[in-house]
Amino acid sequence: MKTSFRFALASLIIFGSGLLYAEEKSAEPEKVTLTIDQAVEYALENSKSLKSSAIDLEIAKRAGYNGWNVLLPDVKLSGTMTRDNDFSPSTAALSQLSSALSQLIPGMPKTEAQTNFSNEEDRWNTVGAVTVGWNFSVAMIEQIREAKIGYENGKLTWEQSQRKIETQIKKLFYKILLEQDSLKIKKNTLENSKNRANQADINYRNGTVPELALLQAQVSYQNMIPDVEKAELEIEQDKDSFALLIGIPVGTKLELQGEIEPVYVDVETDYLLSNYGSQNLDIRSLQGNIDSLKAKLSALNLSTWTPALAVNYGWQPAYVGEDGAWHFIKDLGKDDKWYDSGKLSLTLAWNATNMLPWSKNRQNAKDLKANIEKLELKMDMALENQKKDVKKAVDTLNLARAQIDAMGRNVTLAQRAYDMTMRSYRNGATELLDVRDAETSLNQAKLGQISQKFNYISALMDLEDALNTDLTSKRLSK
């Protein structure tokens, strides 16, 4: 009996422990591993800012495709039944005249007003209406063109948003990789410092080094711990920013796979500007805005100096049957019971006030011209800024590439110096300060090389943005 109880109790404990472990395991944040291409692809599908830009593009697309709808006529259908509160004075006078004549002339038929004055149905009238109106101005052609230009500008804005988010993702991705490489160096330095502190403790207990050497090694080790913890926190914060940028829930455990190894390209400023300068999205967007304002100005001028044609046609059948308005349905199709009060009108209108130099219309035209001049000046500045940005990026690429090669050699030399200093320190021929100096030089060389690789990649992305092209796939040559 006791054995069975113990077995049941043990089973319950094991089962409970399993549930607790499963719950703790399920509570762990989901881990997502991403390469740089996967991160960009995921962002293009899930980024909220891109989804917002996609909605703007859809609005511009509808406006561009349906800009011709300004040429559609206005068609209106209506049906009206009205009730007269009383006979009009003219109808009453006619009724009195008819009554007098019927008394003077026996056998004369009475008018409808006399016979049906008290008839409720005679107070009602039935009128239908179909009106078609069509307005045309030469300015409408420019309005249609303006809508199409707006759609083209919308596509440029979408492409700008897409390229911007892609560049932000790549730069942050490589920034995190740089921080992770830097953290590895710091952790390695921390581990070395810990080993030196342990060795100093052994040497102190063996009586080979003074207490000061032990204290110096321990202080050096403790001073490095906060730097490592701070670096770890910064990486986690940047990963949260990265998750938010690509559309992954913040708090997701991210693991980024990649390395900071640039793809080198040979570039020359004049060649790049002459072949790819016109592809810059900002410049193309400015040109699109200029074209849009020019189309708007052209439409305004055409509406001022050319007349507008208005064509209106109305079909307005009214029931005049003797059975009253309530019975118009049975007399549909009988021409003697209905009459058409509609009409066709052709109007040619020309607003002379808009031609006056001080009119609101002409002032709007002057404002449009001024805004076009401002955008053209902005275009000139953008072209100059592009030259400056391309030259700066090319110089940065060339300098970073040269420094990467030089720092590669420095890393080799610094590693040899550190190894020799460590051997000398173990043999008691070198002080701890010399070891720390050698290690600092080695770390600076490693971090310098990685930083220059990051600078090269970042400058290359800036150059590709300035030219809106993929230089790494082209392998440009001077």
C-alpha positions in Angstrom: 0.0 0.0 0.0 2.8 2.4 1.0 4.6 1.5 -2.2 1.6 2.3 -4.3 1.1 5.6 -2.5 4.8 6.5 -3.1 4.6 5.6 -6.7 1.4 7.7 -7.2 3.0 10.6 -5.4 6.2 10.4 -7.5 4.1 10.2 -10.7 2.2 13.3 -9.6 5.3 15.2 -8.9 6.9 14.2 -12.2 3.7 15.1 -14.0 3.4 18.5 -12.3 7.1 19.2 -13.0 6.5 18.4 -16.7 3.5 20.8 -16.8 5.6 23.5 -15.1 8.5 23.0 -17.5 6.1 23.0 -20.5 4.5 26.2 -19.3 7.9 27.9 -18.7 9.0 26.7 -22.2 5.9 28.1 -23.8 6.4 31.4 -22.0 9.8 31.9 -23.6 9.8 34.4 -26.4 9.7 33.1 -30.0 13.1 33.0 -31.6 13.4 34.3 -35.2 16.6 33.9 -37.3 17.0 36.3 -40.2 19.5 37.0 -42.9 19.6 40.5 -44.4 17.7 39.5 -47.5 15.0 37.8 -45.4 14.7 40.8 -43.2 14.2 43.1 -46.3 11.7 40.7 -47.8 9.7 40.4 -44.6 9.6 44.2 -44.2 8.4 44.8 -47.7 5.4 42.6 -46.9 4.7 43.6 -43.3 6.0 47.1 -42.7 3.1 49.4 -41.5 4.7 52.5 -43.1 4.9 50.7 -46.4 1.3 49.6 -46.1 0.3 53.2 -45.5 2.3 54.3 -48.6 0.6 51.5 -50.6 -2.8 53.0 -49.7 -1.6 56.4 -51.0 -0.5 54.8 -54.2 -3.8 53.1 -54.7 -5.6 56.5 -54.3 -3.3 58.1 -56.8 -3.8 55.1 -59.2 -7.6 55.5 -59.1 -7.3 59.2 -59.8 -4.9 58.7 -62.7 -6.9 55.9 -64.3 -10.2 57.7 -63.9 -9.1 61.2 -64.7 -11.2 61.2 -67.9 -14.4 61.2 -65.8 -14.5 65.0 -66.0 -15.9 64.4 -69.5 -18.9 62.4 -68.3 -22.3 64.0 -68.6 -24.5 64.6 -65.6 -27.7 62.6 -65.9 -30.5 63.1 -63.5 -33.9 61.3 -63.2 -36.8 62.7 -61.1 -40.5 62.3 -60.7 -42.7 64.8 -58.9 -46.3 64.9 -57.7 -47.6 68.3 -56.5 -50.9 69.3 -54.8 -52.3 72.8 -55.2 -53.6 74.4 -52.0 -56.1 76.5 -54.0 -56.9 77.7 -57.5 -54.8 80.6 -58.7 -56.5 83.9 -59.2 -56.3 83.5 -63.0 -58.0 80.1 -62.8 -60.7 81.5 -60.4 -61.4 84.4 -62.9 -61.7 82.0 -65.7 -64.0 79.9 -63.7 -66.3 82.9 -62.9 -66.3 83.9 -66.6 -67.2 80.4 -67.7 -70.0 80.2 -65.1 -71.5 83.5 -66.4 -71.3 82.3 -70.0 -73.0 79.1 -69.1 -75.9 81.0 -67.6 -76.2 83.2 -70.7 -75.8 80.4 -73.1 -77.9 77.4 -72.2 -76.3 74.1 -73.1 -72.7 75.4 -72.9 -70.5 72.7 -71.1 -69.0 73.7 -67.8 -65.3 74.0 -67.5 -63.2 71.5 -65.5 -62.6 74.2 -62.9 -66.4 74.5 -62.3 -67.2 70.9 -62.3 -64.2 69.7 -60.2 -63.3 72.6 -57.9 -64.1 70.4 -54.9 -62.5 67.3 -56.4 -59.3 66.4 -54.5 -57.8 64.6 -57.4 -57.9 67.8 -59.6 -55.5 69.5 -57.1 -52.7 67.0 -57.9 -50.2 67.2 -60.8 -47.7 64.6 -62.0 -44.4 65.6 -63.7 -41.4 63.5 -64.6 -38.0 64.7 -65.6 -34.9 63.4 -67.3 -32.1 66.0 -67.6 -28.8 65.5 -69.3 -26.0 68.1 -68.9 -22.6 68.0 -70.5 -19.9 70.7 -70.0 -16.7 70.9 -71.9 -13.7 73.1 -71.7 -10.3 72.7 -73.4 -8.9 72.9 -69.8 -10.3 69.5 -69.1 -7.6 67.9 -71.3 -4.9 69.4 -69.0 -6.9 68.2 -65.9 -6.8 64.7 -67.2 -3.0 65.0 -67.9 -2.5 66.4 -64.4 -4.3 63.3 -62.9 -1.9 61.0 -64.8 1.1 63.0 -63.6 -0.2 62.7 -60.1 -0.2 58.9 -60.4 3.3 58.9 -61.8 4.4 61.0 -58.8 2.6 58.6 -56.5 4.6 55.7 -57.9 7.8 57.7 -57.3 6.7 58.3 -53.7 6.1 54.6 -53.2 9.5 53.7 -54.6 11.1 56.3 -52.4 9.4 54.8 -49.3 10.3 51.3 -50.3 14.0 52.2 -50.9 14.1 54.2 -47.7 12.9 51.4 -45.5 15.2 48.9 -47.3 18.2 51.1 -46.6 17.2 51.7 -43.0 16.9 47.9 -42.5 20.2 47.1 -44.1 22.1 49.8 -42.1 20.5 48.8 -38.8 21.2 45.1 -39.7 24.9 45.8 -40.2 25.0 48.1 -37.2 23.8 45.3 -35.0 26.4 42.9 -36.5 29.1 45.6 -35.8 27.9 45.8 -32.2 27.9 42.0 -31.9 31.5 41.8 -33.2 32.5 44.5 -30.8 30.8 42.7 -28.0 32.7 39.5 -28.9 36.0 41.4 -28.6 34.9 42.9 -25.3 33.9 39.5 -23.9 37.2 38.0 -25.1 39.0 40.9 -23.4 36.9 40.4 -20.3 37.8 36.7 -20.3 41.5 37.4 -20.7 41.3 40.0 -17.8 39.6 37.4 -15.7 42.3 34.8 -16.4 45.0 37.4 -15.6 43.2 38.2 -12.3 43.1 34.5 -11.5 46.7 34.1 -12.4 47.7 37.1 -10.3 45.8 35.5 -7.4 47.8 32.3 -7.8 51.1 34.2 -8.2 50.3 36.3 -5.1 49.5 33.2 -3.0 52.7 31.7 -4.3 54.5 34.8 -3.3 55.8 35.7 -6.8 53.9 39.0 -7.1 53.0 41.7 -4.6 49.5 42.4 -3.4 49.4 45.6 -5.6 49.7 43.5 -8.8 46.8 41.3 -7.6 44.6 44.4 -6.8 45.4 45.9 -10.2 44.4 42.8 -12.1 41.1 42.5 -10.1 40.2 46.1 -10.6 40.9 45.9 -14.3 38.6 42.9 -14.5 35.8 44.5 -12.5 36.0 47.7 -14.6 35.3 45.8 -17.8 32.1 44.1 -16.6 29.8 47.2 -16.9 31.0 47.9 -20.4 30.1 44.4 -21.5 26.7 44.6 -19.9 26.0 48.0 -21.4 27.0 46.7 -24.9 24.6 43.7 -24.4 21.7 46.0 -23.5 22.4 48.3 -26.5 22.2 45.3 -28.8 18.9 44.2 -27.4 17.5 47.7 -27.7 18.6 47.9 -31.4 17.1 44.5 -32.1 13.8 45.8 -30.7 14.0 48.8 -33.0 14.9 46.4 -35.9 11.8 44.2 -35.1 9.6 47.3 -35.1 11.0 48.5 -38.4 10.4 45.2 -40.3 7.0 44.6 -38.6 7.9 41.8 -36.2 6.3 42.1 -32.6 8.7 43.9 -30.3 10.2 41.5 -27.8 10.7 38.7 -30.3 14.1 37.1 -29.8 16.0 37.9 -33.0 19.1 36.2 -34.3 20.8 37.9 -37.2 22.9 35.8 -39.5 25.5 37.5 -41.6 28.9 39.1 -41.5 30.4 42.5 -42.3 32.2 41.7 -45.5 31.8 44.4 -48.1 31.6 43.8 -51.9 34.2 46.1 -53.4 33.5 48.2 -56.5 35.7 50.6 -58.4 33.8 53.8 -58.9 34.5 57.3 -60.4 32.3 60.3 -59.7 31.9 61.8 -63.3 31.1 58.4 -64.7 28.5 57.7 -62.1 26.8 61.1 -62.5 26.7 60.9 -66.3 25.3 57.4 -66.4 23.0 57.2 -63.3 22.5 60.8 -62.1 19.1 61.2 -63.7 17.8 58.1 -61.9 17.8 59.8 -58.5 14.3 59.5 -57.0 14.3 62.9 -55.3 15.2 64.6 -58.5 12.6 62.7 -60.5 10.0 63.5 -57.8 10.9 67.2 -58.0 10.5 67.1 -61.8 7.2 65.3 -61.4 6.0 68.1 -59.1 7.1 70.7 -61.6 5.2 68.9 -64.4 2.1 68.8 -62.2 2.2 72.5 -61.5 2.7 73.3 -65.2 -0.3 71.2 -66.1 -2.4 73.0 -63.5 -1.2 76.4 -64.8 -2.0 75.3 -68.4 -5.5 74.2 -67.3 -6.0 77.5 -65.5 -4.9 79.6 -68.6 -7.1 77.5 -70.9 -10.1 78.0 -68.7 -9.4 81.7 -68.7 -8.8 82.4 -72.4 -11.1 79.8 -74.0 -14.9 79.6 -73.7 -16.7 76.7 -72.1 -19.5 74.8 -73.8 -22.6 73.7 -71.8 -25.1 71.3 -73.5 -28.3 70.6 -71.6 -31.3 68.5 -72.6 -34.4 67.9 -70.5 -37.4 65.7 -71.1 -40.1 66.6 -68.7 -43.5 64.8 -69.4 -46.5 66.2 -67.5 -49.9 64.5 -67.3 -53.0 66.6 -68.4 -55.6 63.9 -68.6 -59.1 64.6 -67.3 -59.1 61.6 -64.9 -56.8 63.3 -62.5 -53.1 62.9 -61.5 -53.9 59.7 -59.6 -54.8 57.9 -62.8 -51.8 58.8 -65.0 -50.5 55.2 -65.1 -53.5 54.0 -67.2 -52.9 56.8 -69.7 -49.2 56.1 -70.2 -48.3 56.2 -73.9 -51.3 58.3 -74.9 -49.8 61.5 -76.4 -53.0 63.5 -75.9 -52.8 63.0 -72.2 -49.2 64.1 -71.8 -47.1 67.0 -72.9 -43.3 67.5 -72.8 -42.1 70.8 -71.2 -38.4 69.9 -71.6 -36.0 71.7 -73.9 -32.5 71.6 -75.4 -30.0 74.4 -74.7 -26.6 75.1 -76.0 -24.5 77.6 -74.0 -21.1 79.1 -74.8 -19.8 80.9 -71.7 -16.8 83.0 -71.3 -15.9 84.6 -67.9 -14.5 88.0 -68.8 -13.7 88.8 -65.2 -11.0 86.1 -65.0 -9.1 87.9 -67.8 -8.5 91.0 -65.7 -4.8 91.2 -64.4 -5.9 91.8 -60.8 -8.6 89.1 -60.7 -8.4 86.1 -58.4 -7.9 83.8 -61.4 -4.8 85.7 -62.7 -3.4 86.0 -59.2 -3.6 82.2 -58.9 -1.8 81.9 -62.2 1.0 84.1 -60.8 1.2 82.0 -57.7 1.6 78.9 -59.8 4.4 80.4 -61.8 6.2 81.5 -58.6 5.9 78.0 -57.2 7.2 76.5 -60.4 10.2 78.9 -60.2 10.8 77.8 -56.6 10.8 74.1 -57.6 13.2 74.8 -60.4 15.6 76.4 -58.0 15.1 73.5 -55.7 15.9 71.2 -58.6 19.2 73.1 -59.3 20.1 72.7 -55.6 19.2 69.0 -55.6 21.5 68.4 -58.6 24.4 70.2 -56.9 23.7 68.3 -53.7 23.7 65.0 -55.7 27.1 65.8 -57.1 28.4 66.6 -53.6 26.8 63.4 -52.1 28.2 61.2 -54.9 31.7 62.7 -54.6 31.6 62.3 -50.8 30.5 58.7 -51.0 33.1 57.8 -53.6 35.8 59.4 -51.5 34.6 57.6 -48.4 34.6 54.3 -50.3 38.1 54.8 -51.5 39.4 55.9 -48.1 37.6 53.0 -46.3 38.9 50.4 -48.7 42.5 51.7 -48.2 42.1 51.7 -44.4 40.6 48.2 -44.4 43.7 46.9 -46.1 46.0 48.9 -43.7 44.1 47.8 -40.6 44.3 44.3 -41.7 48.0 44.5 -41.6 47.8 46.3 -38.2 45.7 43.5 -36.8 48.3 41.0 -37.8 51.1 43.0 -36.2 49.1 43.8 -33.1 48.2 40.1 -32.6 51.9 39.2 -32.8 52.8 41.9 -30.3 50.1 40.8 -27.9 51.1 37.2 -28.1 54.8 38.1 -27.4 53.8 40.3 -24.5 51.6 37.6 -23.0 54.5 35.1 -23.2 56.8 37.6 -21.5 54.2 38.4 -18.8 53.8 34.7 -18.0 57.5 34.4 -17.6 57.5 37.4 -15.2 59.5 39.6 -17.6 56.7 42.1 -18.4 54.3 44.0 -16.2 50.5 43.8 -16.4 50.3 47.4 -17.7 52.3 46.3 -20.8 49.8 43.4 -21.4 46.8 45.8 -21.1 48.5 48.2 -23.6 49.1 45.4 -26.1 45.6 44.1 -25.7 44.1 47.6 -26.2 46.2 48.1 -29.3 44.9 44.7 -30.7 41.3 45.5 -29.9 41.6 48.9 -31.5 43.0 47.4 -34.6 40.2 44.8 -34.8 37.4 47.3 -34.1 39.0 49.8 -36.5 39.0 47.2 -39.3 35.4 46.2 -38.6 34.3 49.8 -38.4 35.8 50.7 -41.7 34.1 47.7 -43.3 30.8 49.0 -41.9 31.7 52.5 -43.2 32.3 51.1 -46.6 29.0 49.2 -46.7 27.1 52.2 -45.4 28.8 54.6 -47.9 28.0 52.2 -50.8 24.3 52.1 -49.8 24.3 55.9 -49.7 25.8 56.0 -53.1 23.3 53.5 -54.5 20.5 55.6 -53.0 21.9 58.8 -54.6 21.9 57.1 -58.0 18.9 54.7 -57.5 20.9 51.8 -58.8 22.5 48.6 -57.6 26.3 49.1 -58.0 27.3 45.8 -56.5 25.6 43.8 -59.2 27.2 45.9 -62.0 30.8 45.7 -60.7 31.6 49.2 -62.2 35.0 49.9 -63.5 36.8 53.1 -64.1 
